[in-house]
mmCIF file of C-alpha atoms and ligand atoms in Angstrom:
data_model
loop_
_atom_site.group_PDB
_atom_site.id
_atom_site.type_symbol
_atom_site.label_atom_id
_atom_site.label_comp_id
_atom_site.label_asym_id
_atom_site.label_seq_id
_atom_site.Cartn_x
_atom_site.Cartn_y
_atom_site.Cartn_z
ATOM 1 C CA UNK A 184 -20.235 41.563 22.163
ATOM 2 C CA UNK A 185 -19.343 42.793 18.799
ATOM 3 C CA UNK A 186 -17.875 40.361 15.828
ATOM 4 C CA UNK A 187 -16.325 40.301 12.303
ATOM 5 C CA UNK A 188 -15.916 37.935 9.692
ATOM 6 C CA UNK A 189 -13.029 38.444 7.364
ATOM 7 C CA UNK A 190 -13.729 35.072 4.654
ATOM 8 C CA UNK A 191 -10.851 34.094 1.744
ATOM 9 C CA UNK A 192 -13.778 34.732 -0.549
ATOM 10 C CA UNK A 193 -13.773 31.388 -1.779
ATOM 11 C CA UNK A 194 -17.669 29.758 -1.808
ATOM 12 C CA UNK A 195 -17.058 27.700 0.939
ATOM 13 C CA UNK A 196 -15.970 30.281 2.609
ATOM 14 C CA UNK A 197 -18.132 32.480 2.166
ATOM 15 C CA UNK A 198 -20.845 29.756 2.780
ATOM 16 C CA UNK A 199 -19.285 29.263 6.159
ATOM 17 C CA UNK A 200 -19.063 32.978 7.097
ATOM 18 C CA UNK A 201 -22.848 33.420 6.189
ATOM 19 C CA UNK A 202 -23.888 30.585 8.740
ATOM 20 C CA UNK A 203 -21.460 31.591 11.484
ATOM 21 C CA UNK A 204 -23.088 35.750 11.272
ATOM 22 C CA UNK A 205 -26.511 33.887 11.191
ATOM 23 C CA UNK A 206 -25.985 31.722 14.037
ATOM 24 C CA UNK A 207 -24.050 34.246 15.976
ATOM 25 C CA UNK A 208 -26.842 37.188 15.199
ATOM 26 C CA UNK A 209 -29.502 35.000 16.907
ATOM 27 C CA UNK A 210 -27.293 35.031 19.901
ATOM 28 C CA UNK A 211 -27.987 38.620 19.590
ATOM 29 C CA UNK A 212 -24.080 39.408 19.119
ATOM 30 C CA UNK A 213 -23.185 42.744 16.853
ATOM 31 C CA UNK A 214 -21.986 42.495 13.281
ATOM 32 C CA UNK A 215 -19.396 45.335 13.248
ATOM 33 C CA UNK A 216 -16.066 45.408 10.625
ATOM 34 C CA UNK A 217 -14.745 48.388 12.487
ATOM 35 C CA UNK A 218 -14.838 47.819 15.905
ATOM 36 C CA UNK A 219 -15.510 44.269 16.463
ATOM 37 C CA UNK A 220 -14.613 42.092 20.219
ATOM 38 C CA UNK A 221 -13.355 38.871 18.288
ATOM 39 C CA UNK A 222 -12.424 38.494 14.897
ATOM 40 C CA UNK A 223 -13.269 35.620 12.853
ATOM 41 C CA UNK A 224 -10.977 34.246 9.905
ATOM 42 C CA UNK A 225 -12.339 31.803 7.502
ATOM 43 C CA UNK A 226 -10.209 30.218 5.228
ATOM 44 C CA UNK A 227 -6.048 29.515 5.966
ATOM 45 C CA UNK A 228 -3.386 31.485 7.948
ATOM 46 C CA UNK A 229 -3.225 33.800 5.052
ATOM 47 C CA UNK A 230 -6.622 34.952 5.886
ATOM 48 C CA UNK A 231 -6.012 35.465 9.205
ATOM 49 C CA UNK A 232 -2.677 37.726 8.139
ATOM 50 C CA UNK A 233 -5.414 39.476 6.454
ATOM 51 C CA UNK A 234 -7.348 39.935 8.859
ATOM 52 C CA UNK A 235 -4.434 41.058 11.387
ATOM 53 C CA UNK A 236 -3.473 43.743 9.320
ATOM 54 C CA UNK A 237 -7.235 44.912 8.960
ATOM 55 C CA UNK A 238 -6.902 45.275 12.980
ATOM 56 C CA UNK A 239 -3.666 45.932 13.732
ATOM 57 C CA UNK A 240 -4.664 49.400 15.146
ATOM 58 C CA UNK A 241 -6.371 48.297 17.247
ATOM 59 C CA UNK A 242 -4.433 44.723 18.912
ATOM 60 C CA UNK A 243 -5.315 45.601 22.643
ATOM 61 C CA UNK A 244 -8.937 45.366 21.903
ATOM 62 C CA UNK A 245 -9.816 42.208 19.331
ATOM 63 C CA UNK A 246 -9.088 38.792 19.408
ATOM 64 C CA UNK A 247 -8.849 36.603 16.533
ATOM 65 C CA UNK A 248 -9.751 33.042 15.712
ATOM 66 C CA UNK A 249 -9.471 31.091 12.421
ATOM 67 C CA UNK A 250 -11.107 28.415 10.984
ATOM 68 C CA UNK A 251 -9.319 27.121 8.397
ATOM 69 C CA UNK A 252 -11.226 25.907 4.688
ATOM 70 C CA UNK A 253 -7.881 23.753 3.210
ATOM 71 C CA UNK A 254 -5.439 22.613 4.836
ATOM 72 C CA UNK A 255 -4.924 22.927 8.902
ATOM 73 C CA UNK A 256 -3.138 26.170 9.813
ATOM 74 C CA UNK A 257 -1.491 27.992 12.913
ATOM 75 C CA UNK A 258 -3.652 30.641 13.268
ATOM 76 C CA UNK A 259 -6.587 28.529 11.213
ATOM 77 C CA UNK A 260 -6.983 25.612 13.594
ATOM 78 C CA UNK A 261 -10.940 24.830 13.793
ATOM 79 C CA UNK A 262 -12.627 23.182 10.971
ATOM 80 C CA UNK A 263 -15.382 23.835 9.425
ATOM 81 C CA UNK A 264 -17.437 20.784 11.279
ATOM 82 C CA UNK A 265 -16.897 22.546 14.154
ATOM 83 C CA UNK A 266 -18.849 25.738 13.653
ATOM 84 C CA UNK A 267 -21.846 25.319 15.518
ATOM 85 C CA UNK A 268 -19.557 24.528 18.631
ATOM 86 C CA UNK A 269 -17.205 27.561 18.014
ATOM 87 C CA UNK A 270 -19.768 29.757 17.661
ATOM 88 C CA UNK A 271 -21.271 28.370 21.253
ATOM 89 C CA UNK A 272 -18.062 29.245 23.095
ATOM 90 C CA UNK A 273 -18.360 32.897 21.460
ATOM 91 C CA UNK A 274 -21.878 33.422 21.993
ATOM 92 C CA UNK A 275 -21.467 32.182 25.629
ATOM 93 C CA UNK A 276 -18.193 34.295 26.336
ATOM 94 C CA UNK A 277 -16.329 30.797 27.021
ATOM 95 C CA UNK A 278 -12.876 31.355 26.093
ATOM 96 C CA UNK A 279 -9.989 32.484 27.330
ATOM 97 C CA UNK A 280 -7.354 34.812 25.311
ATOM 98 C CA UNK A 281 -3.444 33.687 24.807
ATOM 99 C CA UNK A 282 -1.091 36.207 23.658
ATOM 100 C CA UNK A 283 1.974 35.925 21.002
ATOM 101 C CA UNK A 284 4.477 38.065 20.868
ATOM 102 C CA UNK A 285 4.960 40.041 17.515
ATOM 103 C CA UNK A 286 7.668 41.760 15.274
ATOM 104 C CA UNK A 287 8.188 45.757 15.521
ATOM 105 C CA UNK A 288 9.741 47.184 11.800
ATOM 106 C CA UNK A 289 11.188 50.478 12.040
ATOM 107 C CA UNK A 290 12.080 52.081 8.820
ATOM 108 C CA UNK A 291 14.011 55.061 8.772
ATOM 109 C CA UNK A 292 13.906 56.773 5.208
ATOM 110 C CA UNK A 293 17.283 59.342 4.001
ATOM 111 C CA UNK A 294 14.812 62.390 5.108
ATOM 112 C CA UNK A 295 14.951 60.697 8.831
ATOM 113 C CA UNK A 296 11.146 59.616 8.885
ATOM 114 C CA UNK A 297 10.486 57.018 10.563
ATOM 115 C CA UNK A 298 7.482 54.370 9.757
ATOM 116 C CA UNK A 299 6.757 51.718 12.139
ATOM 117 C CA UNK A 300 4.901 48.383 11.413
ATOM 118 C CA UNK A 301 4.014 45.203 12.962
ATOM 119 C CA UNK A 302 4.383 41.779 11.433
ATOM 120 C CA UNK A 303 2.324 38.551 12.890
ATOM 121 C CA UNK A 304 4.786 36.458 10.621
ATOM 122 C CA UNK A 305 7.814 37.328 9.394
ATOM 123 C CA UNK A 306 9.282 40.710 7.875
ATOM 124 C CA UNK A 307 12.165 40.384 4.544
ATOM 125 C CA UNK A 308 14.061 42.361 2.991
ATOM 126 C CA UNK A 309 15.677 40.849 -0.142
ATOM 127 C CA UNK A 310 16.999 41.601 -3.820
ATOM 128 C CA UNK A 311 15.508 39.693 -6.910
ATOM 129 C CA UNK A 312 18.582 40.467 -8.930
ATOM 130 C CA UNK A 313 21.451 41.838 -7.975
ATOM 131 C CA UNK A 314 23.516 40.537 -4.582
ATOM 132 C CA UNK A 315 22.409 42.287 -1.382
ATOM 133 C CA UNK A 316 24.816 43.831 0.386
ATOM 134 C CA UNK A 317 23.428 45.207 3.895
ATOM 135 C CA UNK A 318 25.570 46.279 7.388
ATOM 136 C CA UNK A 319 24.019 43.469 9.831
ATOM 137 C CA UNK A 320 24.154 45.361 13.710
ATOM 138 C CA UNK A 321 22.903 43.891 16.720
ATOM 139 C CA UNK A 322 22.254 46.266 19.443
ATOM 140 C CA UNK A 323 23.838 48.583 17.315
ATOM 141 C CA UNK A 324 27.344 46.816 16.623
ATOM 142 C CA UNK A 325 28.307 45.802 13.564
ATOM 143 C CA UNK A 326 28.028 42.317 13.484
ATOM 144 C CA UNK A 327 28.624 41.228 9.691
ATOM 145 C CA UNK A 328 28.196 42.401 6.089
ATOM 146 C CA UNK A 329 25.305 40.453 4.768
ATOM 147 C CA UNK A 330 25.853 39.671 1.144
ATOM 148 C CA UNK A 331 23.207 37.138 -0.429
ATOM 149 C CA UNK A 332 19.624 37.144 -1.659
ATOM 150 C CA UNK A 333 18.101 38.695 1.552
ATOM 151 C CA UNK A 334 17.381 38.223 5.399
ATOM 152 C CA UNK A 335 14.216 37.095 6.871
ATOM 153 C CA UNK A 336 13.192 38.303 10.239
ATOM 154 C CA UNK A 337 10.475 36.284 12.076
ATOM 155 C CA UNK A 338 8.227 35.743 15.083
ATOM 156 C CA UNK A 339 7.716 32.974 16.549
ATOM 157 C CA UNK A 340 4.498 32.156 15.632
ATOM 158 C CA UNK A 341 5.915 32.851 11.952
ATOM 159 C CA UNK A 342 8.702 30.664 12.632
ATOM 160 C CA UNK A 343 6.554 27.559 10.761
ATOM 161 C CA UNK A 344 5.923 29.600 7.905
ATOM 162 C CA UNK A 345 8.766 31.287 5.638
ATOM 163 C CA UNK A 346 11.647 31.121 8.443
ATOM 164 C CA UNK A 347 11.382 26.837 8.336
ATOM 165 C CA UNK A 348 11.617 27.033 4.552
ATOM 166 C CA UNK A 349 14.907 29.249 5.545
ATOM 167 C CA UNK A 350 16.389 26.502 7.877
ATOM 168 C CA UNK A 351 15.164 28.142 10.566
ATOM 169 C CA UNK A 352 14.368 26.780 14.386
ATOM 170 C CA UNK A 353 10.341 26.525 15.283
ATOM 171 C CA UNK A 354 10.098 28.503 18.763
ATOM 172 C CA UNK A 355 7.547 28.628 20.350
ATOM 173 C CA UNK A 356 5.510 31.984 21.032
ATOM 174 C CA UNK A 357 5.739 32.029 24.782
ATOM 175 C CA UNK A 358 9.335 32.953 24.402
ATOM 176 C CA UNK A 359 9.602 36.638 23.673
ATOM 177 C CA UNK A 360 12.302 36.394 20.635
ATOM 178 C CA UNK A 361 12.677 36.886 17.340
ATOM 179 C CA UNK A 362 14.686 35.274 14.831
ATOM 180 C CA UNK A 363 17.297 36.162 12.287
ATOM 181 C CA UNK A 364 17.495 34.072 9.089
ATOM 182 C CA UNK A 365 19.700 34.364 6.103
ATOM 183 C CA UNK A 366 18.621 33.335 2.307
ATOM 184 C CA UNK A 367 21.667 32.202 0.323
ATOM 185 C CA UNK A 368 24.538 34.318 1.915
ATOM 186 C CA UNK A 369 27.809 34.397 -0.302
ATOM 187 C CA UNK A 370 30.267 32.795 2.062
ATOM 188 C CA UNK A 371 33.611 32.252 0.965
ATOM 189 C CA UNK A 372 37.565 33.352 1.915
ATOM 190 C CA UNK A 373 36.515 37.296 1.135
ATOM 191 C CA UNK A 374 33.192 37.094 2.319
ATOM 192 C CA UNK A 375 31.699 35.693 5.594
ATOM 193 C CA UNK A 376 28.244 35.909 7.295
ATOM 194 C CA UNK A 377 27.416 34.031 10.576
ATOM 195 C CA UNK A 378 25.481 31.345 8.397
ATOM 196 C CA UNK A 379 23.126 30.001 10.916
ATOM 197 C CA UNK A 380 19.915 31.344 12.391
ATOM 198 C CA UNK A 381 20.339 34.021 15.579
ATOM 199 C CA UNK A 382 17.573 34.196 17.627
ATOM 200 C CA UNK A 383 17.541 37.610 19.754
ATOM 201 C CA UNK A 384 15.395 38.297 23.047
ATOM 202 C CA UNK A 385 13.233 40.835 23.976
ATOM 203 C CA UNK A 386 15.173 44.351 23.754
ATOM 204 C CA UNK A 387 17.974 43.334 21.259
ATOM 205 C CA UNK A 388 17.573 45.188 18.212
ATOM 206 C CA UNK A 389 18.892 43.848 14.756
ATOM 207 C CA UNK A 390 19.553 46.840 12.392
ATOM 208 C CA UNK A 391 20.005 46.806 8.535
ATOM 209 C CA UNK A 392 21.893 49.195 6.839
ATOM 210 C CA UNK A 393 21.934 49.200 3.105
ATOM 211 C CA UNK A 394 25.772 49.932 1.912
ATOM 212 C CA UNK A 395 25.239 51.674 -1.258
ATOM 213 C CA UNK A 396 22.111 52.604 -3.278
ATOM 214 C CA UNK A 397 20.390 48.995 -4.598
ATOM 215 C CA UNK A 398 17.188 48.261 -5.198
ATOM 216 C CA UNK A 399 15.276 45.964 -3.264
ATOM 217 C CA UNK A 400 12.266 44.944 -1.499
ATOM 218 C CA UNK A 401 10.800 44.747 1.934
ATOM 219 C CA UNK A 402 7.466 42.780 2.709
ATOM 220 C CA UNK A 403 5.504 42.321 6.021
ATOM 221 C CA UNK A 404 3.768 39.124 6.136
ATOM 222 C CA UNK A 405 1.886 39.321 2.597
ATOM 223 C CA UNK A 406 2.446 43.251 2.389
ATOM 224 C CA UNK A 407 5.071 44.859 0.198
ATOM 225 C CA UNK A 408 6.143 47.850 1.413
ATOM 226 C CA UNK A 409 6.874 50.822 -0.523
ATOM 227 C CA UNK A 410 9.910 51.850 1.610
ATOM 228 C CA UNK A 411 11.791 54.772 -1.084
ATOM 229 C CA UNK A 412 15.351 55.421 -0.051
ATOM 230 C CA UNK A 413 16.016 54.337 3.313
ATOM 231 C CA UNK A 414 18.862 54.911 5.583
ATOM 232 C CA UNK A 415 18.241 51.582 7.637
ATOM 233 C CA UNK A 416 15.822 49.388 9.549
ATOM 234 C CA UNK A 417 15.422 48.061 12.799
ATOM 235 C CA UNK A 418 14.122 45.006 14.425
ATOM 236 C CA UNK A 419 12.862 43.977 17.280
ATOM 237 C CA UNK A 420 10.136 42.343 20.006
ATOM 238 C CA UNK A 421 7.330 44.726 19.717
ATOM 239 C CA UNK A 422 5.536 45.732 22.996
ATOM 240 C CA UNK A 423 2.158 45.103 21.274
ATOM 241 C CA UNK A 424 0.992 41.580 21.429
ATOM 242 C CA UNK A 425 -1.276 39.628 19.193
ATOM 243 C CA UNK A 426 -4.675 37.817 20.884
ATOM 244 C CA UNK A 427 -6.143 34.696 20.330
ATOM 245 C CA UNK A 428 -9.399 33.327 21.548
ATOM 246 C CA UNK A 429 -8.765 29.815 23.162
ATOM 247 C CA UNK A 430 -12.078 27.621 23.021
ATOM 248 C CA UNK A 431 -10.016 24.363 23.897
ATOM 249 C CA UNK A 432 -6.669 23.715 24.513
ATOM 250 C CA UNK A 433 -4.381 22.585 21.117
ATOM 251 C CA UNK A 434 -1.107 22.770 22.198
ATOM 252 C CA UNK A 435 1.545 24.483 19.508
ATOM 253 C CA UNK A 436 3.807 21.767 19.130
ATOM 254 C CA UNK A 437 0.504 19.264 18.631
ATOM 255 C CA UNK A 438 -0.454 22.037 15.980
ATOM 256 C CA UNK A 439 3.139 21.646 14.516
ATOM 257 C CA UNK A 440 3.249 17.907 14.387
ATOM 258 C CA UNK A 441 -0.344 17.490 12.795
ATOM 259 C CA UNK A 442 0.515 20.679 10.346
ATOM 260 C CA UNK A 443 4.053 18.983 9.252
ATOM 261 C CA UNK A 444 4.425 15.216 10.554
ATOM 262 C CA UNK A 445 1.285 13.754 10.482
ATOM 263 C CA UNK A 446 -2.586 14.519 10.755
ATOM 264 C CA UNK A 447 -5.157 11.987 12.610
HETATM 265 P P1 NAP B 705 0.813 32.169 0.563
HETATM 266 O O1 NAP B 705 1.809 32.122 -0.549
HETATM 267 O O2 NAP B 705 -0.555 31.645 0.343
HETATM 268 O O3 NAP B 705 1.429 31.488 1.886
HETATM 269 C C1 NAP B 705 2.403 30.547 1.844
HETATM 270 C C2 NAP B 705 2.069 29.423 2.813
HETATM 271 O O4 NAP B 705 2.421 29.800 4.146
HETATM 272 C C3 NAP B 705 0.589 29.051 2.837
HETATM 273 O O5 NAP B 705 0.487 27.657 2.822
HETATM 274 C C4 NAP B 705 0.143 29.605 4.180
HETATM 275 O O6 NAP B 705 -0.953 28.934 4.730
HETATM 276 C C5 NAP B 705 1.364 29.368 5.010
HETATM 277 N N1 NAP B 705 1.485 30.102 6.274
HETATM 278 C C6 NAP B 705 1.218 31.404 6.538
HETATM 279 N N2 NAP B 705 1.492 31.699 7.823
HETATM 280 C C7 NAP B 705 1.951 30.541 8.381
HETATM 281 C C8 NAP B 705 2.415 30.200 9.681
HETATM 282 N N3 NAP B 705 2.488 31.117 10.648
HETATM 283 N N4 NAP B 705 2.819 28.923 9.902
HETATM 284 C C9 NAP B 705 2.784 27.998 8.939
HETATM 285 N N5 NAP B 705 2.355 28.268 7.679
HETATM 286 C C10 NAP B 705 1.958 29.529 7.410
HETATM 287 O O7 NAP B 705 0.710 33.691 1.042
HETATM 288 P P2 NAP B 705 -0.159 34.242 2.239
HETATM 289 O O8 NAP B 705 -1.245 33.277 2.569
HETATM 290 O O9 NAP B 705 -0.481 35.662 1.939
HETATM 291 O O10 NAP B 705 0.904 34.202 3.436
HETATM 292 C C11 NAP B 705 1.992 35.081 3.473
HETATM 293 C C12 NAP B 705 3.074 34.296 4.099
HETATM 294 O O11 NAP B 705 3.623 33.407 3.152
HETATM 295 C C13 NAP B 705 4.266 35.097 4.564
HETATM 296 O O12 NAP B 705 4.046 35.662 5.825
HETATM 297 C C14 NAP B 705 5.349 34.045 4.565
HETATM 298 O O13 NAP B 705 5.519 33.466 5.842
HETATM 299 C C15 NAP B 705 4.863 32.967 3.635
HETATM 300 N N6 NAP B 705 5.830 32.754 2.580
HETATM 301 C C16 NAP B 705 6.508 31.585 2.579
HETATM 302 C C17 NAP B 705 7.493 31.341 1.645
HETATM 303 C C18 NAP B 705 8.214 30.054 1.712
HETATM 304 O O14 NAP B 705 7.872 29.207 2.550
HETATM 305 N N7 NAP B 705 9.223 29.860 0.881
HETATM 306 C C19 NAP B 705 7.793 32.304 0.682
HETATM 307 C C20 NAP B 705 7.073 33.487 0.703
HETATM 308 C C21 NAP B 705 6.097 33.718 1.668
HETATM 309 P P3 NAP B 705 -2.445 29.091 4.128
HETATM 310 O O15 NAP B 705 -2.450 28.265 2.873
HETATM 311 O O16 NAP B 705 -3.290 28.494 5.200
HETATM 312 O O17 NAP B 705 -2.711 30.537 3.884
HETATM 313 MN MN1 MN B 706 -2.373 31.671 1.712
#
């Protein structure tokens, strides 16, 4: 059994990561960054986005957990008290492995290239300045012409991060869907976008077309992508999943309510 550490580089957690490759090593488990079994994120759910990214060549083979250093996360839900017991279940194989679904980005540049990438969270595409003005299609019809600050496509496990701060609905991750949210459309008698959040299954595509040359930007999760002149973008479930290592059960919407309501 082979692990990694990927640590906010912050001194606790860097103080944590040293104890848990200590602890684990005298288990006899494998330090290795390239290849590792499990993948261990110290420090919030930024880390872990981090840490997917670092991975996300190789999904099939790696699962990731996250212990989180502030505040309690989605993807960081063990704390730091609970090391010595985490890294028990690892050393002792005693986990099981859920999968979330994840967010496929195709981007198709004027030359007809076409770069893929997978988001864990949430993929954008929005203008600082000047109105956006994109072709919305789903399953290639045209649905609407999108004019605002930008859209925000999401996963459901990314549906607590940037797509609630958009009005969007939490889903849950066992439903295979992704979700459609708009950031300040213009809506009045000349101009009209749906307005509220779609949510499309498995399959459905949601393409973006920009209508004339604009500048703007595209991120995945915390990347920014350097996307040059493209023709358009699509969306949709990816057929690669995410995995998590399960030591204990902590239900989602038990993450959501102590994350958001209320903590114990
Ligand atoms: P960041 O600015 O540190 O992250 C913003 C916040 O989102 C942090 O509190 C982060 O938690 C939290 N977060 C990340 N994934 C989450 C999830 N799945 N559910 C609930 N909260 C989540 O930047 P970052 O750490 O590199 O994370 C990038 C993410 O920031 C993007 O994927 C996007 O979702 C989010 N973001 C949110 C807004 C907004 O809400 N208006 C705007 C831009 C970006 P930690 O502190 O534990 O890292
Ligand atoms: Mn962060």
């Amino acid at each position: 059994m082979k692990f990694s550490i990927q640590s906010r580089n912050d001194a606790i957690s860097n103080e944590l990561k040293e104890l848990a490759q200590g602890y684990l090593q005298d288990f006899g488990l494998i330090m290795d960054e390239k290849e590792p079994d499990i993948v261990i994120s110290i420090g919030g759910d930024g880390t872990l986005l981090h840490a997917f990214h670092n991975h996300v060549k190789r999904l099939d083979k790696v699962a990731f957990v996250g212990i989180h250093t502030g505040h309690l996360g989605f993807y960081a839900d063990w704390k730091p008290s609970e090391l010595e017991k985490l890294v028990l279940c690892i050393a002792k194989n005693q986990y099981r492995v859920v999968e979330y679904p994840l967010l496929e980005v195709n981007v198709r540049n004027n030359s007809s290239e076409v770069s893929t990438y997978l988001a864990l969270n949430e993929a954008t595409i929005k203008s600082p300045n000047v109105t956006l003005v994109m072709d919305v299609f789903l399953n290639d019809r045209h649905f609407e012409r999108f004019r605002g600050d930008g859209l925000c496509i999401s996963t459901p496990s990314g549906s607590t991060a940037y797509n609630k701060a958009l009005g969007g609905a939490i889903i849950h991750p066992t439903l295979q869907a992704i979700q459609v949210t708009e950031m300040a459309s213009i809506n009045n008698r000349v101009f009209r976008t749906i307005g509220s959040p779609l949510v499309l299954p498995a399959h459905h595509t949601c393409k973006l077309k920009p209508v004339k040359n604009q500048t703007f930007t595209m991120t995945v999760d915390h990347l920014q992508l350097d996307h040059g002149e493209l023709d358009h973008v699509i969306f949709r479930v990816a057929k690669e999943k995410v995995r998590f290592a399960r030591f204990r059960p902590f239900p989602f919407w038990e993450r959501v309510h102590d994350s958001f309501i209320a903590s114990e």
